Amino acid sequence: MTQSRDHSGTESAVTAEATDSRTPHVQVAAAVAEAHRREWAFVLATTVRVTRDLDLAQECVQDAYAQALGHWTRDGVPARPVAWLTTVARNRALDLVRHHSTMRRTLPLLIEDDHTEDIADSAVTALTQIPDDRLRLICTCCHPALSREAQVALTLRLVCGLSTAEVARAFLVGEPTMAARITRAKKKIAAARIPYRVPGPAELPDRIDAVLTVVHLLFTTGHTAPAGADLIRRDLTERATDLARMLHALLPENPDVTGLLALILLTDARRAARTGADGTMLRLSEQDRTRWDRAQISEGIALVRAALNGTPGRYALQAAIAAVHAEAAGYADTDWPEIAGLYDVLIQVWPSPVVALNRAVAVGMAEGPEAGLSALTELSAEPQLAGYGYLPAARAHFLAELGRTREARLAYEEALLLTENAAERAFLTARAAELGR
């Protein structure tokens, strides 16, 4: 094994054979895509500390990823891609800051803490304390000066690197609406001179609800990807888990933080069993429960108990629902009446069309398909569910159980029109085909 250095000064691990021939472009493209999924937030958070300008930082980071395609093809994929990308983005940012230093004096910029280290040391600090920088970026995006929708949307866009279309799907709104919302949020951050820092212990609780909403949406987006070939985006679920653990370490007595971590752990514990060997999506009734992560379930249940002390919030209640599923020995042992009862409490704490949909499904499982279909019918005029594929899919399930095959098939076809994830489409297609047989 030989060592070589690329232009950023970071080491690349390259075999002797690889030094004599170029890395296949397809392999490099895959490495760049993986680095984008896993390292985007790290690289952007560090670059923002140099530019103090979100748009300029994004431009520099995008340029670093574009350069990676050429340099890694020629020199090999670095042993530490995040270090390579951070250094390239940082150097590009420093060049632009120096070049436009006069003009930038007239622009509204993010301000930093008085105790923030020198710009020259920022990249090094980011590589050794990545979670802090990531949280710094989230807290900036979740500043009270921004609306809740803008806080969540901007953080998903910047911290997660989600496309505007993916963020729009998470919010059940159109892409143009979301693009305008994100642009306005970034402009407000700059104009309001919002600090680029992690709030102190006294200030953080006031910001926590917005931050938790961001982390929860990040997890749900990864748990069932809005689009693409795979059902799960593991990079997003793992990032959300890391952030939830970090928040719990900062605020261990906060029941909402504890509830969110419990919810993520209990839900993610089923990950390995949610798809078959060929990537086919499996229903809860079809999953091999021996593949559920029992260590995560044990940790999650302990956290649920702590979070339910006092007045439970929405995350604690959702975690309690996940715990009921986790504790059932088999699908037939699921306590659906308890789950429906928990949804009755949740919808009072957190009235939401999606919660109402989940409650309707639980009612149908507890009381029969007629009751479930009736509850779903009440939601048919809800505007936020008009483009939500899970509503017609749930209707199709209960219609099929009632023997109303033609209506069930039409409902599955409607769900397919509203679904872009390949694994979910294959699942719905298979269910519709079963009705045909």
Short mmCIF file of C-alpha atoms in Angstrom, two decimals:
data_model
loop_
_atom_site.label_atom_id
_atom_site.label_comp_id
_atom_site.label_asym_id
_atom_site.label_seq_id
_atom_site.Cartn_x
_atom_site.Cartn_y
_atom_site.Cartn_z
CA MET A 1 0.00 0.00 0.00
CA THR A 2 1.46 3.35 -1.05
CA GLN A 3 0.44 6.78 0.16
CA SER A 4 -0.07 9.82 -2.05
CA ARG A 5 -1.22 13.37 -1.38
CA ASP A 6 -3.81 15.23 -3.38
CA HIS A 7 -3.89 18.99 -3.84
CA SER A 8 -5.84 19.54 -0.61
CA GLY A 9 -3.02 18.14 1.50
CA THR A 10 -5.06 15.18 2.78
CA GLU A 11 -3.76 11.68 2.31
CA SER A 12 -5.27 9.24 -0.18
CA ALA A 13 -4.95 5.49 0.30
CA VAL A 14 -4.09 4.15 -3.15
CA THR A 15 -2.85 0.68 -4.04
CA ALA A 16 0.25 0.26 -6.15
CA GLU A 17 -1.88 -0.95 -9.05
CA ALA A 18 -4.22 2.03 -8.74
CA THR A 19 -1.33 4.49 -9.07
CA ASP A 20 -0.66 3.13 -12.55
CA SER A 21 -4.22 3.32 -13.83
CA ARG A 22 -7.13 5.66 -13.35
CA THR A 23 -9.95 4.81 -10.96
CA PRO A 24 -13.02 3.80 -13.02
CA HIS A 25 -15.33 6.78 -13.31
CA VAL A 26 -18.33 4.78 -12.16
CA GLN A 27 -16.58 3.89 -8.88
CA VAL A 28 -15.61 7.50 -8.27
CA ALA A 29 -19.15 8.69 -9.02
CA ALA A 30 -20.44 6.22 -6.43
CA ALA A 31 -17.86 7.42 -3.87
CA VAL A 32 -18.84 11.05 -4.46
CA ALA A 33 -22.52 10.19 -4.12
CA GLU A 34 -21.83 8.35 -0.86
CA ALA A 35 -19.80 11.30 0.45
CA HIS A 36 -22.67 13.60 -0.41
CA ARG A 37 -25.15 11.48 1.51
CA ARG A 38 -22.95 11.07 4.57
CA GLU A 39 -20.73 14.15 4.73
CA TRP A 40 -22.70 17.05 3.23
CA ALA A 41 -23.74 18.52 6.56
CA PHE A 42 -20.23 18.24 7.97
CA VAL A 43 -18.63 20.02 5.03
CA LEU A 44 -21.29 22.73 4.79
CA ALA A 45 -21.29 23.46 8.53
CA THR A 46 -17.54 24.06 8.47
CA THR A 47 -17.66 26.18 5.30
CA VAL A 48 -20.39 28.42 6.70
CA ARG A 49 -18.02 29.29 9.53
CA VAL A 50 -15.60 30.65 6.93
CA THR A 51 -18.07 32.48 4.67
CA ARG A 52 -20.74 33.43 7.24
CA ASP A 53 -22.98 33.35 4.16
CA LEU A 54 -25.23 30.33 3.54
CA ASP A 55 -25.51 30.75 -0.23
CA LEU A 56 -21.78 31.28 -0.68
CA ALA A 57 -21.03 28.27 1.52
CA GLN A 58 -23.36 26.09 -0.55
CA GLU A 59 -21.65 27.27 -3.72
CA CYS A 60 -18.22 26.37 -2.33
CA VAL A 61 -19.32 22.95 -1.11
CA GLN A 62 -21.00 22.14 -4.42
CA ASP A 63 -17.79 23.15 -6.17
CA ALA A 64 -15.78 20.82 -3.91
CA TYR A 65 -18.01 17.88 -4.82
CA ALA A 66 -17.71 18.74 -8.50
CA GLN A 67 -13.90 18.86 -8.20
CA ALA A 68 -13.91 15.51 -6.44
CA LEU A 69 -15.15 13.75 -9.57
CA GLY A 70 -12.08 14.82 -11.54
CA HIS A 71 -9.41 14.64 -8.84
CA TRP A 72 -10.53 11.31 -7.39
CA THR A 73 -10.64 9.77 -10.85
CA ARG A 74 -7.04 10.81 -11.38
CA ASP A 75 -5.57 10.38 -7.88
CA GLY A 76 -7.82 7.82 -6.23
CA VAL A 77 -10.55 8.21 -3.62
CA PRO A 78 -9.07 9.75 -0.43
CA ALA A 79 -8.89 7.67 2.73
CA ARG A 80 -10.84 10.48 4.46
CA PRO A 81 -13.24 11.98 1.88
CA VAL A 82 -14.73 14.40 4.44
CA ALA A 83 -11.30 15.90 5.14
CA TRP A 84 -10.60 16.29 1.42
CA LEU A 85 -13.97 17.90 0.72
CA THR A 86 -13.81 20.17 3.78
CA THR A 87 -10.35 21.44 2.87
CA VAL A 88 -11.26 22.09 -0.77
CA ALA A 89 -14.51 23.87 0.15
CA ARG A 90 -12.73 25.88 2.86
CA ASN A 91 -9.92 26.96 0.52
CA ARG A 92 -12.42 27.99 -2.13
CA ALA A 93 -14.36 29.95 0.49
CA LEU A 94 -11.23 31.75 1.73
CA ASP A 95 -10.33 32.73 -1.83
CA LEU A 96 -13.79 34.15 -2.47
CA VAL A 97 -13.91 35.95 0.89
CA ARG A 98 -10.55 37.61 0.25
CA HIS A 99 -11.47 38.49 -3.34
CA HIS A 100 -14.76 40.08 -2.33
CA SER A 101 -13.67 41.43 1.03
CA THR A 102 -14.57 45.03 0.22
CA MET A 103 -18.00 44.19 -1.14
CA ARG A 104 -18.72 41.81 1.75
CA ARG A 105 -18.30 44.60 4.29
CA THR A 106 -21.63 45.97 3.05
CA LEU A 107 -23.47 42.63 3.16
CA PRO A 108 -25.43 41.24 6.12
CA LEU A 109 -23.48 38.20 7.39
CA LEU A 110 -23.91 35.59 10.04
CA ILE A 111 -22.14 36.51 13.28
CA GLU A 112 -20.16 34.09 15.41
CA ASP A 113 -19.53 33.76 19.14
CA ASP A 114 -16.75 35.86 20.62
CA HIS A 115 -14.97 32.65 21.60
CA THR A 116 -15.09 31.01 18.18
CA GLU A 117 -11.65 29.85 17.08
CA ASP A 118 -9.68 31.32 14.22
CA ILE A 119 -10.97 30.61 10.70
CA ALA A 120 -7.70 28.85 9.94
CA ASP A 121 -8.50 26.26 12.62
CA SER A 122 -12.19 25.80 11.79
CA ALA A 123 -11.79 22.84 9.45
CA VAL A 124 -9.60 21.00 11.94
CA THR A 125 -12.10 21.58 14.73
CA ALA A 126 -14.94 20.37 12.52
CA LEU A 127 -13.17 17.08 11.87
CA THR A 128 -12.60 16.42 15.57
CA GLN A 129 -15.92 17.83 16.86
CA ILE A 130 -18.27 17.23 13.95
CA PRO A 131 -21.46 16.86 16.04
CA ASP A 132 -21.01 20.34 17.54
CA ASP A 133 -20.71 21.96 14.13
CA ARG A 134 -23.69 20.06 12.86
CA LEU A 135 -25.77 21.17 15.83
CA ARG A 136 -24.48 24.73 15.33
CA LEU A 137 -25.91 24.69 11.81
CA ILE A 138 -29.24 23.24 12.97
CA CYS A 139 -29.64 25.81 15.74
CA THR A 140 -28.96 28.63 13.30
CA CYS A 141 -31.63 27.29 10.96
CA CYS A 142 -34.05 26.90 13.90
CA HIS A 143 -33.72 30.46 15.17
CA PRO A 144 -36.97 31.94 16.60
CA ALA A 145 -36.85 34.73 14.03
CA LEU A 146 -37.91 32.17 11.42
CA SER A 147 -41.32 30.57 11.12
CA ARG A 148 -41.59 26.93 12.15
CA GLU A 149 -42.10 25.79 8.56
CA ALA A 150 -39.05 27.74 7.44
CA GLN A 151 -36.94 26.37 10.30
CA VAL A 152 -37.66 22.78 9.44
CA ALA A 153 -37.46 23.21 5.67
CA LEU A 154 -34.17 25.11 5.78
CA THR A 155 -32.54 22.61 8.11
CA LEU A 156 -33.60 19.67 5.98
CA ARG A 157 -32.23 21.43 2.91
CA LEU A 158 -28.93 22.54 4.42
CA VAL A 159 -28.11 19.97 7.09
CA CYS A 160 -29.42 16.90 5.28
CA GLY A 161 -28.62 17.98 1.76
CA LEU A 162 -32.13 17.00 0.65
CA SER A 163 -33.30 18.44 -2.64
CA THR A 164 -36.02 21.06 -2.60
CA ALA A 165 -38.39 18.48 -4.13
CA GLU A 166 -37.69 16.01 -1.30
CA VAL A 167 -38.29 18.68 1.34
CA ALA A 168 -41.53 19.64 -0.39
CA ARG A 169 -42.73 16.03 -0.27
CA ALA A 170 -41.92 15.85 3.44
CA PHE A 171 -44.20 18.88 3.95
CA LEU A 172 -46.89 17.72 1.50
CA VAL A 173 -46.57 20.99 -0.48
CA GLY A 174 -45.54 21.86 -4.03
CA GLU A 175 -41.90 22.29 -4.98
CA PRO A 176 -42.24 25.98 -6.07
CA THR A 177 -43.81 26.80 -2.70
CA MET A 178 -40.96 25.13 -0.86
CA ALA A 179 -38.28 26.78 -3.02
CA ALA A 180 -39.68 30.22 -2.22
CA ARG A 181 -39.90 29.36 1.49
CA ILE A 182 -36.25 28.27 1.65
CA THR A 183 -35.04 31.35 -0.24
CA ARG A 184 -36.93 33.71 2.09
CA ALA A 185 -35.56 31.89 5.15
CA LYS A 186 -31.94 32.23 4.03
CA LYS A 187 -32.41 35.91 3.30
CA LYS A 188 -33.92 36.49 6.72
CA ILE A 189 -31.02 34.72 8.45
CA ALA A 190 -28.54 37.04 6.75
CA ALA A 191 -30.59 40.22 7.21
CA ALA A 192 -31.31 39.51 10.89
CA ARG A 193 -27.63 38.73 11.62
CA ILE A 194 -28.66 35.46 13.26
CA PRO A 195 -25.74 34.02 15.26
CA TYR A 196 -24.04 30.89 13.93
CA ARG A 197 -23.70 29.09 17.25
CA VAL A 198 -25.17 26.50 19.60
CA PRO A 199 -27.41 28.25 22.17
CA GLY A 200 -26.31 28.05 25.80
CA PRO A 201 -28.07 25.86 28.39
CA ALA A 202 -30.49 28.63 29.39
CA GLU A 203 -31.42 29.43 25.79
CA LEU A 204 -31.56 25.95 24.26
CA PRO A 205 -34.89 24.79 25.79
CA ASP A 206 -36.72 27.63 24.01
CA ARG A 207 -35.34 26.38 20.70
CA ILE A 208 -35.76 22.68 21.37
CA ASP A 209 -39.19 22.07 19.87
CA ALA A 210 -38.13 23.34 16.44
CA VAL A 211 -34.92 21.32 16.58
CA LEU A 212 -36.81 18.16 17.54
CA THR A 213 -39.24 18.68 14.67
CA VAL A 214 -36.29 18.87 12.30
CA VAL A 215 -34.68 15.71 13.64
CA HIS A 216 -37.99 13.83 13.53
CA LEU A 217 -38.66 14.83 9.92
CA LEU A 218 -35.10 13.89 9.04
CA PHE A 219 -35.66 10.42 10.48
CA THR A 220 -39.05 9.89 8.84
CA THR A 221 -37.66 10.98 5.47
CA GLY A 222 -34.93 8.35 5.79
CA HIS A 223 -37.19 5.68 7.31
CA THR A 224 -39.36 5.66 4.19
CA ALA A 225 -37.66 7.60 1.41
CA PRO A 226 -40.04 9.83 -0.58
CA ALA A 227 -38.46 8.67 -3.85
CA GLY A 228 -35.72 6.44 -5.21
CA ALA A 229 -35.04 2.74 -5.54
CA ASP A 230 -34.58 1.92 -1.85
CA LEU A 231 -37.23 1.96 0.84
CA ILE A 232 -34.80 3.23 3.49
CA ARG A 233 -32.14 5.94 3.34
CA ARG A 234 -29.85 4.66 6.04
CA ASP A 235 -27.65 7.76 5.93
CA LEU A 236 -30.58 9.94 7.02
CA THR A 237 -31.85 7.59 9.73
CA GLU A 238 -28.36 7.28 11.18
CA ARG A 239 -27.83 11.04 11.07
CA ALA A 240 -31.16 11.59 12.85
CA THR A 241 -30.20 9.02 15.48
CA ASP A 242 -26.87 10.73 16.07
CA LEU A 243 -28.56 14.11 16.47
CA ALA A 244 -31.21 12.70 18.81
CA ARG A 245 -28.49 11.14 20.99
CA MET A 246 -26.57 14.39 21.01
CA LEU A 247 -29.65 16.35 22.10
CA HIS A 248 -30.36 13.79 24.82
CA ALA A 249 -26.81 14.19 26.12
CA LEU A 250 -27.35 17.97 26.26
CA LEU A 251 -30.81 17.80 27.84
CA PRO A 252 -31.18 14.38 29.52
CA GLU A 253 -34.10 15.51 31.70
CA ASN A 254 -36.19 16.92 28.84
CA PRO A 255 -39.09 14.47 28.26
CA ASP A 256 -39.58 15.53 24.64
CA VAL A 257 -35.92 14.88 23.81
CA THR A 258 -36.11 11.54 25.61
CA GLY A 259 -39.33 10.66 23.80
CA LEU A 260 -37.89 11.46 20.39
CA LEU A 261 -34.81 9.33 20.97
CA ALA A 262 -37.05 6.48 22.17
CA LEU A 263 -39.28 6.82 19.10
CA ILE A 264 -36.32 6.74 16.71
CA LEU A 265 -34.71 3.73 18.40
CA LEU A 266 -37.92 1.70 18.56
CA THR A 267 -38.90 2.46 14.98
CA ASP A 268 -35.43 1.93 13.54
CA ALA A 269 -35.10 -1.39 15.44
CA ARG A 270 -37.30 -2.96 12.74
CA ARG A 271 -35.12 -1.78 9.87
CA ALA A 272 -33.47 -5.10 8.96
CA ALA A 273 -36.83 -6.88 8.72
CA ARG A 274 -38.71 -4.28 6.66
CA THR A 275 -37.51 -5.59 3.31
CA GLY A 276 -36.84 -9.04 1.90
CA ALA A 277 -33.53 -10.24 0.48
CA ASP A 278 -34.49 -8.80 -2.92
CA GLY A 279 -35.45 -5.41 -1.44
CA THR A 280 -39.18 -6.16 -1.49
CA MET A 281 -41.13 -4.21 1.12
CA LEU A 282 -42.66 -6.41 3.81
CA ARG A 283 -45.80 -5.69 5.81
CA LEU A 284 -45.57 -5.68 9.59
CA SER A 285 -47.40 -9.01 9.58
CA GLU A 286 -44.75 -10.50 7.26
CA GLN A 287 -41.64 -9.35 9.12
CA ASP A 288 -39.30 -11.80 10.85
CA ARG A 289 -39.28 -10.40 14.37
CA THR A 290 -36.11 -12.29 15.25
CA ARG A 291 -34.36 -9.74 13.03
CA TRP A 292 -35.58 -6.81 15.09
CA ASP A 293 -32.79 -5.17 17.08
CA ARG A 294 -33.60 -6.21 20.65
CA ALA A 295 -30.87 -4.05 22.18
CA GLN A 296 -32.39 -0.95 20.58
CA ILE A 297 -35.85 -2.04 21.68
CA SER A 298 -34.72 -2.46 25.29
CA GLU A 299 -33.06 0.95 25.28
CA GLY A 300 -36.09 2.54 23.64
CA ILE A 301 -38.58 1.04 26.10
CA ALA A 302 -36.52 2.30 29.05
CA LEU A 303 -36.51 5.77 27.51
CA VAL A 304 -40.29 5.63 26.90
CA ARG A 305 -40.91 4.93 30.57
CA ALA A 306 -38.83 7.96 31.52
CA ALA A 307 -40.52 10.18 28.92
CA LEU A 308 -44.05 9.22 30.04
CA ASN A 309 -43.48 10.54 33.57
CA GLY A 310 -45.62 13.62 33.99
CA THR A 311 -47.61 14.98 31.03
CA PRO A 312 -46.56 13.06 27.90
CA GLY A 313 -45.75 14.96 24.73
CA ARG A 314 -46.23 13.84 21.14
CA TYR A 315 -42.88 12.07 20.83
CA ALA A 316 -43.40 10.11 24.04
CA LEU A 317 -46.87 9.04 22.86
CA GLN A 318 -45.60 8.00 19.44
CA ALA A 319 -42.79 6.09 21.14
CA ALA A 320 -45.35 4.36 23.37
CA ILE A 321 -47.21 3.21 20.24
CA ALA A 322 -43.95 1.89 18.78
CA ALA A 323 -43.27 0.11 22.09
CA VAL A 324 -46.62 -1.73 21.90
CA HIS A 325 -45.60 -3.09 18.50
CA ALA A 326 -42.12 -3.96 19.75
CA GLU A 327 -43.37 -5.86 22.79
CA ALA A 328 -45.85 -8.04 20.85
CA ALA A 329 -44.48 -11.58 20.46
CA GLY A 330 -46.09 -11.80 17.03
CA TYR A 331 -48.33 -9.76 14.76
CA ALA A 332 -51.43 -11.57 16.00
CA ASP A 333 -50.51 -10.55 19.56
CA THR A 334 -50.53 -6.81 18.78
CA ASP A 335 -52.74 -4.90 21.21
CA TRP A 336 -54.60 -2.79 18.64
CA PRO A 337 -57.15 -1.38 21.11
CA GLU A 338 -54.28 0.01 23.20
CA ILE A 339 -52.70 1.50 20.08
CA ALA A 340 -56.01 3.09 19.05
CA GLY A 341 -56.36 4.51 22.56
CA LEU A 342 -52.87 6.01 22.41
CA TYR A 343 -53.75 7.62 19.07
CA ASP A 344 -56.86 9.11 20.69
CA VAL A 345 -54.58 10.82 23.22
CA LEU A 346 -51.97 11.77 20.60
CA ILE A 347 -54.47 13.51 18.34
CA GLN A 348 -55.46 15.72 21.27
CA VAL A 349 -51.83 16.62 21.98
CA TRP A 350 -50.81 16.91 18.33
CA PRO A 351 -53.77 17.38 15.94
CA SER A 352 -52.44 16.43 12.52
CA PRO A 353 -53.97 14.92 9.35
CA VAL A 354 -51.28 12.22 9.30
CA VAL A 355 -51.96 11.32 12.95
CA ALA A 356 -55.67 11.16 12.11
CA LEU A 357 -54.87 8.79 9.24
CA ASN A 358 -52.79 6.53 11.47
CA ARG A 359 -55.53 6.59 14.10
CA ALA A 360 -58.09 5.53 11.48
CA VAL A 361 -55.94 2.55 10.51
CA ALA A 362 -55.54 1.56 14.17
CA VAL A 363 -59.32 1.80 14.65
CA GLY A 364 -59.83 -0.50 11.67
CA MET A 365 -57.36 -3.02 13.06
CA ALA A 366 -58.99 -2.89 16.51
CA GLU A 367 -62.66 -2.75 15.52
CA GLY A 368 -62.79 -4.19 12.03
CA PRO A 369 -62.47 -2.98 8.41
CA GLU A 370 -65.88 -1.27 8.34
CA ALA A 371 -64.87 0.96 11.27
CA GLY A 372 -61.51 1.68 9.66
CA LEU A 373 -63.05 2.55 6.30
CA SER A 374 -65.56 4.84 7.98
CA ALA A 375 -62.77 6.69 9.83
CA LEU A 376 -60.81 7.04 6.59
CA THR A 377 -63.84 8.38 4.72
CA GLU A 378 -64.05 11.23 7.22
CA LEU A 379 -60.52 12.25 6.10
CA SER A 380 -61.20 12.17 2.36
CA ALA A 381 -61.80 15.94 2.19
CA GLU A 382 -58.64 16.83 4.18
CA PRO A 383 -56.56 19.05 1.81
CA GLN A 384 -53.18 18.02 3.26
CA LEU A 385 -53.92 14.36 2.51
CA ALA A 386 -55.04 14.95 -1.07
CA GLY A 387 -51.64 14.00 -2.45
CA TYR A 388 -50.71 11.51 0.28
CA GLY A 389 -50.47 7.98 -1.09
CA TYR A 390 -50.97 6.27 2.27
CA LEU A 391 -54.64 7.35 2.42
CA PRO A 392 -55.80 5.44 -0.70
CA ALA A 393 -53.46 2.57 0.22
CA ALA A 394 -55.15 2.25 3.62
CA ARG A 395 -58.58 2.43 1.97
CA ALA A 396 -57.54 -0.31 -0.45
CA HIS A 397 -56.50 -2.56 2.43
CA PHE A 398 -59.85 -2.31 4.22
CA LEU A 399 -61.86 -2.53 0.98
CA ALA A 400 -60.03 -5.75 0.09
CA GLU A 401 -60.81 -7.20 3.52
CA LEU A 402 -64.48 -6.42 2.93
CA GLY A 403 -64.41 -8.19 -0.44
CA ARG A 404 -64.98 -4.98 -2.41
CA THR A 405 -62.32 -6.01 -4.92
CA ARG A 406 -63.00 -3.55 -7.73
CA GLU A 407 -62.98 -0.54 -5.39
CA ALA A 408 -59.84 -1.85 -3.68
CA ARG A 409 -58.04 -2.18 -7.02
CA LEU A 410 -58.97 1.39 -7.96
CA ALA A 411 -57.70 2.62 -4.58
CA TYR A 412 -54.37 0.84 -5.12
CA GLU A 413 -54.10 2.45 -8.55
CA GLU A 414 -54.71 5.85 -6.96
CA ALA A 415 -52.01 5.16 -4.37
CA LEU A 416 -49.58 4.21 -7.15
CA LEU A 417 -50.15 7.57 -8.84
CA LEU A 418 -49.11 9.32 -5.61
CA THR A 419 -46.08 7.14 -4.79
CA GLU A 420 -42.55 7.64 -6.15
CA ASN A 421 -40.51 5.24 -4.02
CA ALA A 422 -39.74 2.13 -6.09
CA ALA A 423 -40.04 -0.32 -3.18
CA GLU A 424 -43.42 1.07 -2.17
CA ARG A 425 -44.62 1.03 -5.79
CA ALA A 426 -43.62 -2.61 -6.13
CA PHE A 427 -45.48 -3.41 -2.90
CA LEU A 428 -48.67 -1.66 -4.06
CA THR A 429 -48.46 -3.29 -7.49
CA ALA A 430 -48.20 -6.72 -5.88
CA ARG A 431 -51.21 -6.06 -3.66
CA ALA A 432 -53.28 -4.95 -6.66
CA ALA A 433 -52.16 -8.03 -8.59
CA GLU A 434 -53.29 -10.28 -5.74
CA LEU A 435 -56.77 -8.82 -6.07
CA GLY A 436 -56.73 -9.60 -9.78
CA ARG A 437 -55.98 -13.25 -9.09
#
